mmCIF file of C-alpha atoms in Angstrom:
data_model
loop_
_atom_site.group_PDB
_atom_site.id
_atom_site.type_symbol
_atom_site.label_atom_id
_atom_site.label_comp_id
_atom_site.label_asym_id
_atom_site.label_seq_id
_atom_site.Cartn_x
_atom_site.Cartn_y
_atom_site.Cartn_z
ATOM 1 C CA MET R 199 116.099 109.974 56.651
ATOM 2 C CA GLU R 200 114.555 108.785 59.887
ATOM 3 C CA THR R 201 110.764 108.534 59.970
ATOM 4 C CA PRO R 202 108.659 109.389 63.010
ATOM 5 C CA GLY R 203 107.954 106.249 64.989
ATOM 6 C CA ASP R 204 111.288 104.621 64.000
ATOM 7 C CA PHE R 205 112.127 103.150 67.385
ATOM 8 C CA GLU R 206 114.977 101.031 66.040
ATOM 9 C CA GLN R 207 117.326 103.890 66.823
ATOM 10 C CA GLY R 208 117.198 103.250 70.589
ATOM 11 C CA GLY R 209 119.433 100.203 70.996
ATOM 12 C CA ALA R 210 118.652 98.490 67.705
ATOM 13 C CA GLY R 211 115.138 97.761 68.988
ATOM 14 C CA GLN R 212 116.437 95.498 71.737
ATOM 15 C CA TRP R 213 115.780 95.654 75.473
ATOM 16 C CA PRO R 214 118.995 94.856 77.377
ATOM 17 C CA ASP R 215 119.381 91.328 78.649
ATOM 18 C CA GLY R 216 119.546 90.824 82.381
ATOM 19 C CA PRO R 217 117.239 90.569 85.338
ATOM 20 C CA LEU R 218 115.030 93.302 86.706
ATOM 21 C CA VAL R 219 115.830 94.510 90.249
ATOM 22 C CA LEU R 220 112.869 95.525 92.363
ATOM 23 C CA GLY R 221 113.498 97.555 95.497
ATOM 24 C CA VAL R 222 110.941 96.312 98.048
ATOM 25 C CA PRO R 223 110.297 98.478 101.117
ATOM 26 C CA TRP R 224 109.287 96.965 104.464
ATOM 27 C CA GLU R 225 105.631 97.903 103.903
ATOM 28 C CA PHE R 226 104.943 97.629 100.181
ATOM 29 C CA GLU R 227 101.880 97.887 98.011
ATOM 30 C CA GLU R 228 100.814 94.816 96.049
ATOM 31 C CA GLN R 229 100.615 96.982 92.885
ATOM 32 C CA LEU R 230 104.394 97.567 93.027
ATOM 33 C CA VAL R 231 105.171 93.851 93.069
ATOM 34 C CA ARG R 232 102.543 92.952 90.461
ATOM 35 C CA THR R 233 103.775 95.673 88.102
ATOM 36 C CA ALA R 234 107.386 94.490 88.396
ATOM 37 C CA ALA R 235 106.416 90.831 88.022
ATOM 38 C CA GLY R 236 104.261 91.614 85.001
ATOM 39 C CA LEU R 237 107.049 93.538 83.283
ATOM 40 C CA ALA R 238 109.520 90.734 84.062
ATOM 41 C CA ALA R 239 107.085 88.176 82.537
ATOM 42 C CA ILE R 240 106.602 90.290 79.388
ATOM 43 C CA LEU R 241 110.366 90.692 78.968
ATOM 44 C CA GLY R 242 111.128 87.080 79.896
ATOM 45 C CA ALA R 243 113.441 88.355 82.611
ATOM 46 C CA HIS R 244 114.192 87.103 86.116
ATOM 47 C CA LEU R 245 112.882 89.391 88.882
ATOM 48 C CA ILE R 246 115.220 90.002 91.838
ATOM 49 C CA CYS R 247 113.241 91.391 94.749
ATOM 50 C CA ALA R 248 115.636 93.220 97.066
ATOM 51 C CA PHE R 249 115.000 94.443 100.608
ATOM 52 C CA VAL R 250 117.527 96.832 102.170
ATOM 53 C CA ASP R 251 117.705 96.114 105.915
ATOM 54 C CA PRO R 252 117.346 99.433 107.760
ATOM 55 C CA ALA R 253 118.947 98.056 110.929
ATOM 56 C CA SER R 254 122.385 97.553 109.356
ATOM 57 C CA TYR R 255 124.985 99.381 107.347
ATOM 58 C CA LEU R 256 128.021 98.506 105.285
ATOM 59 C CA THR R 257 131.398 99.238 106.742
ATOM 60 C CA GLU R 258 132.589 100.760 103.478
ATOM 61 C CA TRP R 259 135.790 102.143 104.964
ATOM 62 C CA GLU R 260 137.188 98.615 105.045
ATOM 63 C CA PRO R 261 139.724 97.593 102.371
ATOM 64 C CA ALA R 262 138.448 97.264 98.802
ATOM 65 C CA GLY R 263 136.455 94.110 98.225
ATOM 66 C CA VAL R 264 135.454 93.731 101.866
ATOM 67 C CA LEU R 265 131.903 94.925 102.564
ATOM 68 C CA ASP R 266 130.896 93.607 105.954
ATOM 69 C CA ALA R 267 127.354 94.220 107.240
ATOM 70 C CA THR R 268 127.192 95.428 110.831
ATOM 71 C CA SER R 269 124.148 96.093 112.974
ATOM 72 C CA LEU R 270 123.472 99.605 114.242
ATOM 73 C CA ASP R 271 122.104 98.142 117.457
ATOM 74 C CA PRO R 272 124.909 96.977 119.847
ATOM 75 C CA ALA R 273 122.573 94.445 121.572
ATOM 76 C CA PRO R 274 121.334 91.662 119.330
ATOM 77 C CA ASN R 275 117.573 91.772 118.911
ATOM 78 C CA VAL R 276 116.403 88.614 117.199
ATOM 79 C CA GLU R 277 112.903 89.992 116.560
ATOM 80 C CA ALA R 278 114.145 93.148 114.817
ATOM 81 C CA GLU R 279 117.202 91.601 113.214
ATOM 82 C CA TYR R 280 115.428 90.319 110.142
ATOM 83 C CA PRO R 281 112.279 92.192 109.167
ATOM 84 C CA SER R 282 113.092 90.668 105.806
ATOM 85 C CA SER R 283 111.137 87.521 106.808
ATOM 86 C CA GLN R 284 107.967 89.657 106.851
ATOM 87 C CA VAL R 285 108.831 91.087 103.434
ATOM 88 C CA LEU R 286 109.515 87.611 102.022
ATOM 89 C CA SER R 287 106.172 86.320 103.391
ATOM 90 C CA GLY R 288 104.353 89.210 101.688
ATOM 91 C CA LEU R 289 106.140 88.565 98.394
ATOM 92 C CA GLU R 290 105.340 84.836 98.574
ATOM 93 C CA ARG R 291 101.620 85.624 99.071
ATOM 94 C CA ILE R 292 101.700 87.522 95.767
ATOM 95 C CA LEU R 293 104.284 85.671 93.665
ATOM 96 C CA GLY R 294 104.352 82.192 95.178
ATOM 97 C CA PRO R 295 107.599 80.616 96.364
ATOM 98 C CA PRO R 296 110.906 81.966 95.027
ATOM 99 C CA GLY R 297 112.279 79.963 92.129
ATOM 100 C CA GLY R 298 112.937 80.358 88.444
ATOM 101 C CA ALA R 299 110.812 83.495 87.907
ATOM 102 C CA TRP R 300 111.936 85.450 90.957
ATOM 103 C CA SER R 301 114.383 85.494 93.852
ATOM 104 C CA PHE R 302 114.814 87.450 97.089
ATOM 105 C CA ARG R 303 117.875 89.282 98.357
ATOM 106 C CA VAL R 304 118.554 91.134 101.617
ATOM 107 C CA LEU R 305 120.973 94.039 101.263
ATOM 108 C CA ASN R 306 122.680 96.407 103.703
ATOM 109 C CA GLY R 307 123.609 100.065 103.613
ATOM 110 C CA ASP R 308 122.097 103.102 101.976
ATOM 111 C CA VAL R 309 119.044 101.985 99.937
ATOM 112 C CA ALA R 310 119.976 103.604 96.614
ATOM 113 C CA HIS R 311 123.636 102.571 96.831
ATOM 114 C CA ALA R 312 122.725 99.007 97.819
ATOM 115 C CA LEU R 313 120.244 98.628 94.945
ATOM 116 C CA GLY R 314 122.746 100.134 92.541
ATOM 117 C CA ARG R 315 125.463 97.692 93.647
ATOM 118 C CA LEU R 316 123.064 94.769 93.208
ATOM 119 C CA ALA R 317 122.012 95.985 89.730
ATOM 120 C CA GLN R 318 125.664 96.306 88.748
ATOM 121 C CA SER R 319 126.696 92.891 90.068
ATOM 122 C CA ALA R 320 123.645 91.191 88.495
ATOM 123 C CA ASP R 321 124.069 93.171 85.240
ATOM 124 C CA ALA R 322 120.431 94.164 85.550
ATOM 125 C CA ALA R 323 118.478 95.540 82.641
ATOM 126 C CA ALA R 324 116.597 98.007 84.889
ATOM 127 C CA LEU R 325 115.669 98.944 88.444
ATOM 128 C CA ILE R 326 112.111 99.282 89.733
ATOM 129 C CA VAL R 327 111.124 101.182 92.869
ATOM 130 C CA GLY R 328 107.946 102.567 94.350
ATOM 131 C CA GLY R 329 107.057 106.243 94.028
ATOM 132 C CA GLN R 330 106.981 108.714 96.845
ATOM 133 C CA ARG R 331 104.679 107.725 99.670
ATOM 134 C CA PRO R 332 102.000 110.294 100.570
ATOM 135 C CA GLY R 333 101.761 111.862 104.004
ATOM 136 C CA ARG R 334 103.678 114.059 106.407
ATOM 137 C CA ILE R 335 105.853 111.329 107.880
ATOM 138 C CA ALA R 336 106.949 110.178 104.411
ATOM 139 C CA ARG R 337 107.654 113.785 103.425
ATOM 140 C CA MET R 338 109.812 114.232 106.518
ATOM 141 C CA GLY R 339 111.720 111.050 105.651
ATOM 142 C CA ARG R 340 112.405 112.363 102.136
ATOM 143 C CA LEU R 341 113.666 115.608 103.619
ATOM 144 C CA LEU R 342 116.105 113.701 105.822
ATOM 145 C CA GLU R 343 117.064 110.833 103.564
ATOM 146 C CA GLY R 344 116.119 111.920 100.045
ATOM 147 C CA SER R 345 114.206 110.046 97.377
ATOM 148 C CA VAL R 346 115.494 106.561 96.438
ATOM 149 C CA GLY R 347 114.229 106.926 92.866
ATOM 150 C CA VAL R 348 115.958 110.290 92.378
ATOM 151 C CA SER R 349 119.180 108.975 93.967
ATOM 152 C CA LEU R 350 119.137 105.917 91.681
ATOM 153 C CA THR R 351 118.837 108.043 88.569
ATOM 154 C CA ARG R 352 121.860 110.039 89.666
ATOM 155 C CA LEU R 353 124.012 107.077 90.732
ATOM 156 C CA GLN R 354 123.969 104.899 87.631
ATOM 157 C CA ALA R 355 122.919 104.766 83.997
ATOM 158 C CA ARG R 356 120.441 101.885 84.077
ATOM 159 C CA PRO R 357 116.788 102.644 83.442
ATOM 160 C CA VAL R 358 114.778 103.284 86.636
ATOM 161 C CA LEU R 359 111.041 102.618 86.607
ATOM 162 C CA ILE R 360 109.156 104.385 89.386
ATOM 163 C CA VAL R 361 105.754 102.878 90.077
ATOM 164 C CA PRO R 362 103.292 105.362 91.621
ATOM 165 C CA HIS R 363 101.377 104.478 94.741
ATOM 166 C CA ALA R 364 97.873 103.118 94.211
ATOM 167 C CA GLY R 365 96.284 106.109 95.996
ATOM 168 C CA ARG R 366 97.534 108.578 93.400
#
């Protein structure tokens, strides 16, 4: 008979091997990154910080195995082409330079699908994303685009950790 508090039943008491994937928005809170980095350190896992570029999409109608990123803007705009450099600078201020403990990836396409693809290809143990942003503009965005956290829980079976915003 199983006793209360017998946690061995959930995966033989083992956390799955693999890195943690952190979805990093353009403007992120330090708490999100520190929470993910702390969990990665406790688990002895590599942290993959992933930014999904909003100015591009994947041409998923191409033949299988070919996922080419294409800009939504027909005229190249060098300043707006890679907001990821700002994201990387913010991450480096908190985590130091990328290396053994963490790495940075830039993805294209729908945020939830892109993070799910990365988690699958990296055989990630879990995904981490920020909770819903407060405010009217954020609420309007969720109405139009949906919640990344909710979409992730529907798209794949990996655990999804949603870190609430500091103001909540």
